[in-house]
Coordinates of C-alpha atoms in Angstrom, one line a residue:
M29 CA 7.0 -7.0 -14.2
N30 CA 10.1 -6.4 -12.2
S31 CA 12.3 -9.1 -10.8
A32 CA 12.4 -9.5 -7.1
S33 CA 15.5 -9.0 -5.0
V34 CA 16.3 -11.7 -2.4
N35 CA 17.3 -10.7 1.1
Q36 CA 18.7 -12.9 3.8
S37 CA 16.8 -12.8 7.0
T38 CA 17.0 -14.6 10.4
T39 CA 13.6 -13.2 11.6
G40 CA 11.0 -15.6 12.8
S41 CA 10.2 -19.2 11.8
G42 CA 12.5 -20.6 9.2
A43 CA 15.4 -18.4 10.3
G44 CA 18.4 -18.1 8.0
I45 CA 16.5 -18.9 4.8
A46 CA 16.2 -16.5 1.9
E47 CA 13.1 -14.3 1.9
P48 CA 12.4 -12.8 -1.5
D49 CA 10.6 -9.4 -1.6
M50 CA 7.4 -9.5 -3.6
P51 CA 8.1 -8.5 -7.2
M52 CA 6.6 -5.1 -7.7
P53 CA 3.5 -5.8 -9.8
G54 CA 2.6 -2.1 -9.1
G55 CA 5.7 -1.0 -10.9
D56 CA 7.1 2.5 -10.2
A57 CA 4.0 3.6 -8.2
Q58 CA 4.6 0.9 -5.6
K59 CA 8.3 1.4 -5.6
R60 CA 7.8 5.1 -4.9
L61 CA 5.5 4.4 -2.0
I62 CA 8.0 1.9 -0.5
E63 CA 10.8 4.4 -0.9
A64 CA 8.7 7.1 0.7
C65 CA 8.2 4.8 3.7
N66 CA 11.8 3.7 3.9
S67 CA 13.4 7.1 3.7
N68 CA 11.1 9.1 6.1
A69 CA 10.1 8.6 9.7
S70 CA 7.0 10.7 9.2
L71 CA 4.1 10.2 6.8
Y72 CA 4.6 13.5 5.0
E73 CA 6.5 12.0 2.0
L74 CA 3.7 9.4 1.7
Y75 CA 1.1 12.1 1.7
L76 CA 3.0 13.9 -1.1
Q77 CA 2.6 10.8 -3.3
L78 CA -1.2 10.8 -3.3
P79 CA -1.9 13.2 -6.2
K80 CA 0.7 11.3 -8.3
L81 CA -1.1 8.0 -7.4
A82 CA -4.3 9.6 -8.7
D83 CA -2.5 10.3 -12.0
D84 CA -1.2 6.7 -12.1
L85 CA -4.6 5.2 -11.5
E86 CA -6.2 7.4 -14.1
S87 CA -3.7 6.4 -16.8
D88 CA -3.4 2.7 -15.8
A89 CA -3.6 0.7 -19.0
T90 CA -4.5 -2.5 -17.3
L91 CA -7.5 -0.9 -15.5
K92 CA -8.6 0.7 -18.8
R93 CA -8.2 -2.5 -20.8
N94 CA -10.4 -4.4 -18.3
G95 CA -13.0 -1.6 -18.0
F96 CA -12.3 -1.2 -14.2
S97 CA -13.4 2.2 -13.1
V98 CA -11.4 4.2 -10.5
I99 CA -13.1 7.6 -11.2
E100 CA -14.2 8.2 -7.6
T101 CA -10.9 7.2 -6.2
V102 CA -9.0 9.5 -8.5
K103 CA -11.3 12.4 -7.5
A104 CA -10.8 11.6 -3.8
L105 CA -7.0 11.7 -4.2
R106 CA -6.9 14.9 -6.1
K107 CA -5.8 18.2 -4.6
G108 CA -9.3 19.4 -3.8
N109 CA -9.5 16.7 -1.1
S110 CA -5.9 17.1 0.1
W111 CA -6.7 18.1 3.6
A112 CA -9.4 15.4 4.0
M113 CA -6.8 12.8 2.9
C114 CA -4.1 14.3 5.0
E115 CA -6.0 14.0 8.3
L116 CA -7.2 10.5 7.4
L117 CA -3.7 9.4 6.6
H118 CA -2.3 10.8 9.8
S119 CA -4.9 9.0 11.8
I120 CA -3.4 5.6 10.7
P121 CA -0.6 4.4 12.9
S122 CA 2.7 5.1 11.1
D123 CA 3.9 1.5 11.3
V124 CA 0.5 0.2 10.0
A125 CA 0.5 2.6 7.0
K126 CA 4.0 1.5 6.1
S127 CA 3.2 -2.2 6.6
I128 CA 0.2 -1.8 4.3
V129 CA 2.3 -0.2 1.6
R130 CA 4.9 -3.0 1.8
G131 CA 2.4 -5.8 1.8
T132 CA 3.8 -7.3 5.0
V133 CA 0.7 -7.0 7.2
A134 CA 0.4 -10.6 8.3
Y135 CA 4.2 -10.9 8.8
D136 CA 4.2 -7.7 10.9
I137 CA 1.2 -8.8 13.0
E138 CA 3.0 -12.1 13.8
H139 CA 6.1 -10.1 15.0
G140 CA 4.2 -7.6 17.0
Q141 CA 4.9 -4.7 14.7
F142 CA 1.3 -3.8 13.7
S143 CA -0.1 -1.5 16.4
C144 CA -3.6 -0.9 15.0
Y145 CA -7.0 0.0 16.4
E146 CA -8.9 -2.6 18.4
T147 CA -11.7 -4.3 16.7
P148 CA -14.9 -3.1 18.3
V149 CA -17.2 -5.6 20.0
R150 CA -20.9 -4.9 20.4
N151 CA -22.5 -6.1 23.6
S152 CA -24.9 -5.0 26.2
V153 CA -22.7 -2.2 27.2
F154 CA -21.3 -1.0 23.9
K155 CA -24.2 -1.1 21.5
D156 CA -23.1 1.5 18.9
Q157 CA -21.9 0.6 15.4
I158 CA -18.3 1.8 14.9
P159 CA -17.4 2.9 11.4
G160 CA -14.0 2.5 9.8
V161 CA -11.6 0.6 7.5
Y162 CA -10.1 -2.8 7.9
V163 CA -7.4 -4.9 6.1
V164 CA -7.5 -8.6 5.6
S165 CA -4.2 -10.5 5.2
I166 CA -3.3 -14.2 5.0
S167 CA -0.5 -16.2 6.5
R168 CA 0.2 -20.0 6.6
F169 CA 0.4 -22.2 9.6
R170 CA 0.5 -25.9 10.3
T171 CA -0.1 -28.1 13.4
T172 CA 2.8 -30.3 14.4
P173 CA 3.2 -32.7 17.4
Q174 CA 5.2 -29.9 19.0
G175 CA 2.5 -27.4 18.6
R176 CA 1.4 -24.8 16.0
D177 CA 4.0 -23.4 13.6
N178 CA 2.9 -20.0 12.2
F179 CA 5.8 -19.8 9.7
G180 CA 6.7 -16.4 11.1
G181 CA 3.5 -14.9 9.6
R182 CA 4.6 -15.6 6.1
F183 CA 2.5 -16.2 3.0
L184 CA 2.4 -19.3 0.8
N185 CA 5.5 -20.6 -0.9
G186 CA 5.8 -21.0 -4.7
K187 CA 4.8 -24.7 -4.8
E188 CA 1.6 -24.0 -2.8
M189 CA 0.8 -21.0 -5.0
K190 CA 1.1 -23.1 -8.1
M191 CA -1.4 -25.6 -6.7
V192 CA -3.8 -22.7 -6.0
I193 CA -3.2 -21.3 -9.5
A194 CA -4.0 -24.6 -11.1
D195 CA -7.2 -24.9 -9.1
I196 CA -8.4 -21.4 -9.9
N197 CA -7.8 -22.0 -13.6
K198 CA -9.7 -25.3 -13.3
Y199 CA -12.5 -23.6 -11.5
I200 CA -12.8 -21.1 -14.3
D201 CA -12.9 -24.0 -16.8
G202 CA -15.6 -25.6 -14.7
Y203 CA -17.7 -22.4 -14.8
N204 CA -17.4 -22.2 -18.6
C205 CA -18.4 -25.8 -19.0
H206 CA -21.3 -25.3 -16.6
V207 CA -22.5 -22.2 -18.6
Q208 CA -22.2 -24.1 -21.9
F209 CA -24.0 -27.1 -20.5
Q210 CA -26.9 -24.9 -19.3
K211 CA -27.1 -23.3 -22.8
D212 CA -27.0 -26.7 -24.5
L213 CA -29.6 -28.0 -22.0
H214 CA -31.9 -25.1 -22.9
D215 CA -31.3 -25.7 -26.6
G216 CA -32.0 -29.4 -26.3
K217 CA -28.5 -30.5 -27.3
V218 CA -28.0 -32.4 -24.1
T219 CA -30.5 -33.9 -21.6
S220 CA -28.4 -34.6 -18.5
I221 CA -25.0 -34.2 -16.9
Q222 CA -24.0 -37.6 -18.2
D223 CA -23.9 -36.1 -21.7
L224 CA -20.7 -34.2 -20.7
S225 CA -17.3 -35.4 -21.8
A226 CA -15.1 -37.0 -19.2
L227 CA -12.9 -33.9 -19.1
D228 CA -15.8 -31.5 -18.9
A229 CA -17.4 -33.5 -16.2
Q230 CA -14.2 -33.5 -14.2
V231 CA -13.9 -29.7 -14.2
V232 CA -17.6 -29.2 -13.4
D233 CA -17.1 -31.6 -10.5
H234 CA -14.1 -29.5 -9.4
L235 CA -16.2 -26.4 -9.5
K236 CA -18.8 -27.9 -7.2
T237 CA -16.2 -29.3 -4.9
V238 CA -14.5 -25.9 -4.4
D239 CA -17.9 -24.3 -3.9
G240 CA -18.7 -26.9 -1.2
Y241 CA -15.8 -25.5 0.9
A242 CA -17.6 -22.1 1.0
H243 CA -20.0 -24.0 3.3
V244 CA -23.1 -22.3 1.9
G245 CA -25.4 -25.1 2.8
G246 CA -28.2 -26.7 0.9
Q247 CA -28.0 -28.3 -2.6
W248 CA -25.6 -26.8 -5.2
S249 CA -27.4 -24.9 -7.9
S250 CA -25.0 -22.4 -9.4
P251 CA -21.3 -21.3 -9.0
V252 CA -20.6 -19.3 -5.9
Y253 CA -17.6 -17.3 -7.0
I254 CA -18.4 -16.5 -10.6
K255 CA -21.8 -15.2 -11.4
K256 CA -21.1 -13.7 -14.8
Q257 CA -18.4 -13.6 -17.4
S258 CA -16.8 -10.3 -16.1
H259 CA -16.0 -12.1 -12.9
I260 CA -13.6 -14.4 -14.7
Q261 CA -11.1 -11.7 -15.6
K262 CA -10.8 -10.7 -11.9
H263 CA -9.9 -14.3 -10.9
E264 CA -7.4 -14.3 -13.8
A265 CA -5.9 -11.1 -12.5
L266 CA -5.4 -12.8 -9.1
V267 CA -3.7 -15.7 -10.9
K268 CA -1.4 -13.2 -12.6
T269 CA -0.4 -11.7 -9.2
L270 CA 0.3 -15.2 -7.7
T271 CA 2.3 -16.2 -10.8
T272 CA 4.5 -13.1 -10.5
M273 CA 5.1 -14.0 -6.8
C274 CA 6.0 -17.5 -7.8
N275 CA 8.6 -16.3 -10.3
S276 CA 10.6 -14.6 -7.5
D277 CA 11.8 -17.9 -6.1
P278 CA 12.8 -20.7 -8.6
T279 CA 13.0 -23.3 -5.8
G280 CA 9.3 -22.8 -4.9
T281 CA 10.1 -23.5 -1.2
V282 CA 10.6 -20.0 0.2
R283 CA 7.8 -18.4 2.2
M284 CA 7.4 -14.7 1.5
K285 CA 6.9 -11.8 4.0
Q286 CA 4.6 -10.1 1.5
G287 CA 1.1 -11.2 0.4
P288 CA -1.9 -9.7 -1.4
L289 CA -4.4 -7.7 0.8
Y290 CA -8.1 -7.1 0.8
V291 CA -9.3 -3.7 2.1
G292 CA -12.9 -3.2 3.2
C293 CA -14.9 -0.6 5.1
S294 CA -18.1 -0.8 7.2
K295 CA -20.3 1.3 9.4
D296 CA -20.3 -1.6 11.8
L297 CA -16.8 -3.0 12.1
G298 CA -17.6 -5.3 14.9
K299 CA -20.1 -7.2 12.8
R300 CA -18.4 -7.1 9.4
T301 CA -14.9 -8.2 10.5
Q302 CA -16.3 -11.4 11.9
V303 CA -17.4 -12.9 8.5
Y304 CA -13.9 -13.7 7.3
N305 CA -13.3 -16.3 9.8
Q306 CA -16.7 -18.1 9.6
D307 CA -17.3 -21.4 7.9
N308 CA -19.7 -19.8 5.5
I309 CA -17.7 -17.4 3.4
K310 CA -20.1 -16.9 0.4
D311 CA -20.7 -13.3 1.3
I312 CA -17.1 -12.1 1.2
N313 CA -15.1 -10.7 -1.7
K314 CA -15.2 -13.2 -4.6
P315 CA -11.5 -13.5 -5.4
L316 CA -10.7 -13.8 -1.7
G317 CA -13.5 -16.3 -1.1
L318 CA -12.4 -18.5 -4.0
F319 CA -8.8 -18.3 -2.7
L320 CA -9.8 -19.4 0.8
S321 CA -12.1 -22.2 -0.5
I322 CA -9.3 -23.6 -2.6
L323 CA -6.9 -23.5 0.3
R324 CA -9.5 -25.5 2.3
K325 CA -9.8 -28.0 -0.5
L326 CA -6.0 -28.4 -0.6
D327 CA -5.8 -28.7 3.2
L328 CA -3.5 -25.7 3.4
D329 CA -4.2 -24.1 6.8
V330 CA -4.1 -20.4 6.8
K331 CA -4.6 -17.6 9.4
V332 CA -7.0 -14.9 8.2
N333 CA -5.9 -11.7 9.9
V334 CA -8.6 -9.0 10.0
R335 CA -7.4 -5.7 11.5
V336 CA -9.0 -2.3 11.9
V337 CA -6.5 0.3 10.5
L338 CA -8.6 3.5 10.5
R339 CA -11.7 4.8 12.3
T340 CA -13.7 7.6 10.8
W341 CA -15.0 10.5 12.9
K342 CA -16.9 12.5 10.3
R343 CA -20.1 11.5 8.4
D344 CA -18.5 11.9 5.0
Q345 CA -15.2 10.1 5.6
L346 CA -15.9 6.4 5.3
A347 CA -15.8 6.2 1.4
I348 CA -12.7 8.2 1.0
A349 CA -11.0 6.5 3.9
E350 CA -11.5 3.2 2.1
Q351 CA -10.2 4.7 -1.1
L352 CA -7.1 6.0 0.7
V353 CA -6.2 2.6 2.3
T354 CA -7.0 0.7 -0.9
T355 CA -4.6 3.0 -2.9
L356 CA -1.8 2.6 -0.3
A357 CA -2.3 -1.2 -0.4
G358 CA -2.5 -1.5 -4.2
S359 CA -5.2 -4.0 -3.3
L360 CA -7.3 -3.8 -6.5
V361 CA -7.3 -7.2 -8.1
F362 CA -5.8 -5.7 -11.3
Q363 CA -2.9 -4.4 -9.2
Y364 CA -1.8 -7.0 -6.6
G365 CA -4.6 -7.6 -4.2
F366 CA -8.1 -9.0 -3.8
N367 CA -10.4 -6.0 -4.2
A368 CA -12.7 -6.7 -7.2
T369 CA -14.6 -3.4 -7.3
E370 CA -13.7 0.2 -6.9
S371 CA -13.5 1.2 -3.2
G372 CA -15.8 3.8 -1.7
G373 CA -19.0 2.3 -2.9
T374 CA -20.7 2.9 0.5
G375 CA -21.2 6.6 -0.4
S376 CA -20.3 9.7 1.6
H377 CA -23.2 9.6 4.0
T378 CA -23.5 6.0 5.1
V379 CA -22.7 6.7 8.7
K380 CA -25.7 8.4 10.4
S381 CA -25.0 7.7 14.1
A382 CA -23.7 10.8 15.9
E383 CA -22.8 8.6 18.9
S384 CA -20.6 6.4 16.8
L385 CA -18.7 9.4 15.4
R386 CA -18.4 10.8 18.9
I387 CA -16.9 7.5 20.2
N388 CA -14.4 7.5 17.3
T389 CA -13.5 11.1 17.8
E390 CA -12.7 10.4 21.5
C391 CA -10.7 7.4 20.5
I392 CA -8.6 9.1 17.9
M393 CA -8.1 12.5 19.6
S394 CA -7.8 11.4 23.2
H395 CA -7.3 7.7 23.9
K396 CA -4.9 6.9 21.0
Q397 CA -1.7 8.8 20.2
Y398 CA -1.4 7.8 16.5
M399 CA -2.6 11.1 15.0
R400 CA -0.8 13.2 17.5
D401 CA 2.5 11.4 16.9
N402 CA 2.1 11.4 13.2
L403 CA 1.4 15.2 13.0
K404 CA 4.4 15.9 15.3
G405 CA 6.5 13.9 12.9
T406 CA 5.3 15.7 9.9
L407 CA 5.6 19.1 11.5
F408 CA 9.2 18.3 12.5
E409 CA 10.0 17.3 8.9
L410 CA 8.5 20.5 7.6
E411 CA 10.6 22.5 10.1
Q412 CA 13.7 20.6 8.9
R413 CA 12.9 21.3 5.3
E414 CA 12.3 25.0 6.1
A415 CA 15.6 25.2 8.0
F416 CA 17.4 23.6 5.0
L417 CA 16.0 26.2 2.6
Q418 CA 16.9 29.0 5.0
I419 CA 20.5 27.7 5.1
L420 CA 20.5 27.5 1.4
D421 CA 19.3 31.1 1.0
Q422 CA 21.9 32.3 3.6
T423 CA 24.7 30.5 1.8
K424 CA 23.8 32.0 -1.5
S425 CA 23.7 35.4 0.1
D426 CA 27.1 35.0 1.7
A427 CA 28.6 33.8 -1.5
R428 CA 27.4 36.8 -3.4
Q429 CA 28.7 39.1 -0.7
L430 CA 32.1 37.4 -0.7
A431 CA 32.3 37.7 -4.5
D432 CA 31.5 41.4 -4.3
A433 CA 34.2 41.9 -1.7
L434 CA 36.8 40.1 -3.8
K435 CA 35.9 42.2 -6.8
R436 CA 36.3 45.4 -4.8
C437 CA 39.7 44.2 -3.5
A438 CA 40.8 43.4 -7.0
D439 CA 39.6 46.8 -8.3
R440 CA 41.5 48.6 -5.6
L441 CA 44.7 46.6 -6.2
M442 CA 44.5 47.3 -9.9
A443 CA 44.1 51.1 -9.2
L444 CA 47.3 51.3 -7.2
P445 CA 50.4 52.9 -8.9
K446 CA 52.6 50.3 -10.6
N447 CA 55.8 51.6 -8.9
I448 CA 54.3 51.6 -5.4
K449 CA 56.3 50.0 -2.6
W450 CA 54.4 47.4 -0.7
T451 CA 53.8 48.3 2.9
E452 CA 52.7 46.2 5.8
K453 CA 49.1 47.4 5.2
L454 CA 49.2 46.2 1.6
D455 CA 50.6 42.9 2.8
E456 CA 47.6 42.7 5.2
L457 CA 45.3 43.5 2.2
R458 CA 46.7 40.6 0.3
K459 CA 46.1 38.4 3.3
V460 CA 42.5 39.6 3.5
H461 CA 42.1 39.0 -0.2
S462 CA 43.5 35.5 0.2
R463 CA 41.2 34.7 3.1
L464 CA 38.2 36.0 1.3
R465 CA 39.0 33.8 -1.7
D466 CA 39.3 30.8 0.6
D467 CA 36.0 31.6 2.2
L468 CA 34.4 32.0 -1.1
R469 CA 35.7 28.6 -2.3
K470 CA 34.3 26.9 0.8
K471 CA 31.0 28.6 0.4
E472 CA 30.9 27.6 -3.3
E473 CA 31.6 24.0 -2.2
N474 CA 28.8 24.1 0.4
L475 CA 26.5 25.7 -2.2
K476 CA 27.1 22.8 -4.6
L477 CA 26.2 20.3 -1.9
L478 CA 23.0 22.3 -1.0
D479 CA 22.1 22.6 -4.6
L480 CA 22.4 18.8 -4.9
L481 CA 20.1 18.4 -1.9
L482 CA 17.7 21.0 -3.4
D483 CA 17.6 19.0 -6.6
I484 CA 16.4 16.0 -4.6
Q485 CA 13.7 18.2 -3.0
K486 CA 12.6 19.5 -6.4
M487 CA 12.1 15.9 -7.6
V488 CA 9.3 15.6 -5.1
F489 CA 7.7 18.7 -6.5
E490 CA 8.1 17.6 -10.1
E491 CA 6.6 14.1 -9.3
T492 CA 3.7 15.3 -7.1
G493 CA 3.0 18.9 -8.1
K494 CA 3.1 19.9 -4.5
P495 CA 5.3 22.7 -3.0
I496 CA 8.1 21.4 -0.8
I497 CA 7.2 23.5 2.2
R498 CA 3.6 24.1 3.2
L499 CA 3.4 25.4 6.7
K500 CA 0.3 27.4 6.4

């Protein structure tokens, strides 16, 4: 884990307080993505990172240790799918893609800096299912006599997260006690819930209380958010992320811009995106559902932001589109998000409606400017890189020519008789020689600078395995 830096900000509610950046639980991979976003106006640098991200996922020790498969995601990010990923990435609004990478989605939504696709609504006029990818983010709010305070779109503070962490751990203890009780009941070691110890009874009661906030309805029969032992490690991974965030602020009072994300996809965005703000949340992602139920129990009001960030316009895009956004967000629960299973599980041919794809094609290629603007930005950057290489080649050529000219001048001077009397023409030759030497020195200085810049460009190639210029 890396320690977080603390920046001073006067943006939004709570102006003037320190806002720590989220520690980078993703390590170097997340840092690289953030740097790619910060240093480039276009999405080209972000695109170059995708094959490297595939390598990082494939070798991730935490994922391997927990038996979490990312095989399909790695395949999708590999070079064979580079164009498919390229066009999908460029269809995401630039500020949205960068917000996802930074983990500041809720904060940016609150400040009007998250220009995403509208969430489709099905009605008597628009009856078609619209496929695409959405992102779920969370921010705190409270109701005061003066009105609602959204805390500038920020996440929980350290004190609140510690309360959530304690309740998640207690929920896990409650599940383990429940499982053991059922086993003992089956074996005849106990006959009723009254046979539990006071501590065990307390954690089982906590388990049932939290489940009650899922608003499933009916009589409680089994845990809502843990169905088997393997689910526990995913809730523990969420605890680890929250703990890391807590460690960035020793006071426990600072609200963070960053927060964990959940990424989902659906062939019917209008229907699926509604489930996250309903009373009954049993059918949503388990770590996210447990997190929200505990917040309800603790009476910590939160705003659940669900935003469509990508619409698909080809039949085989939905799965890899979800894999792309999940990778950018680092939203796997063993990274720093809520996703408990590998993305892309919908398969490559989930979307069957030609009309749905036509509507999305029209939206992306005509109504919205996102893809057009992003491609323009990338092409401009490629042109700048090509111009840089042309200048570098020309400078090297000029330096070679100047060196050759100097050598010829020196050879001719050495060939002159030793007793020759210098004439005005020879004085001119010396001036030419001096000027050429000065020009060469300047060219060599320029070449050093260009070589330095070229080294930076080469770093991209070494890290990603991609050529710097790819115009065709």
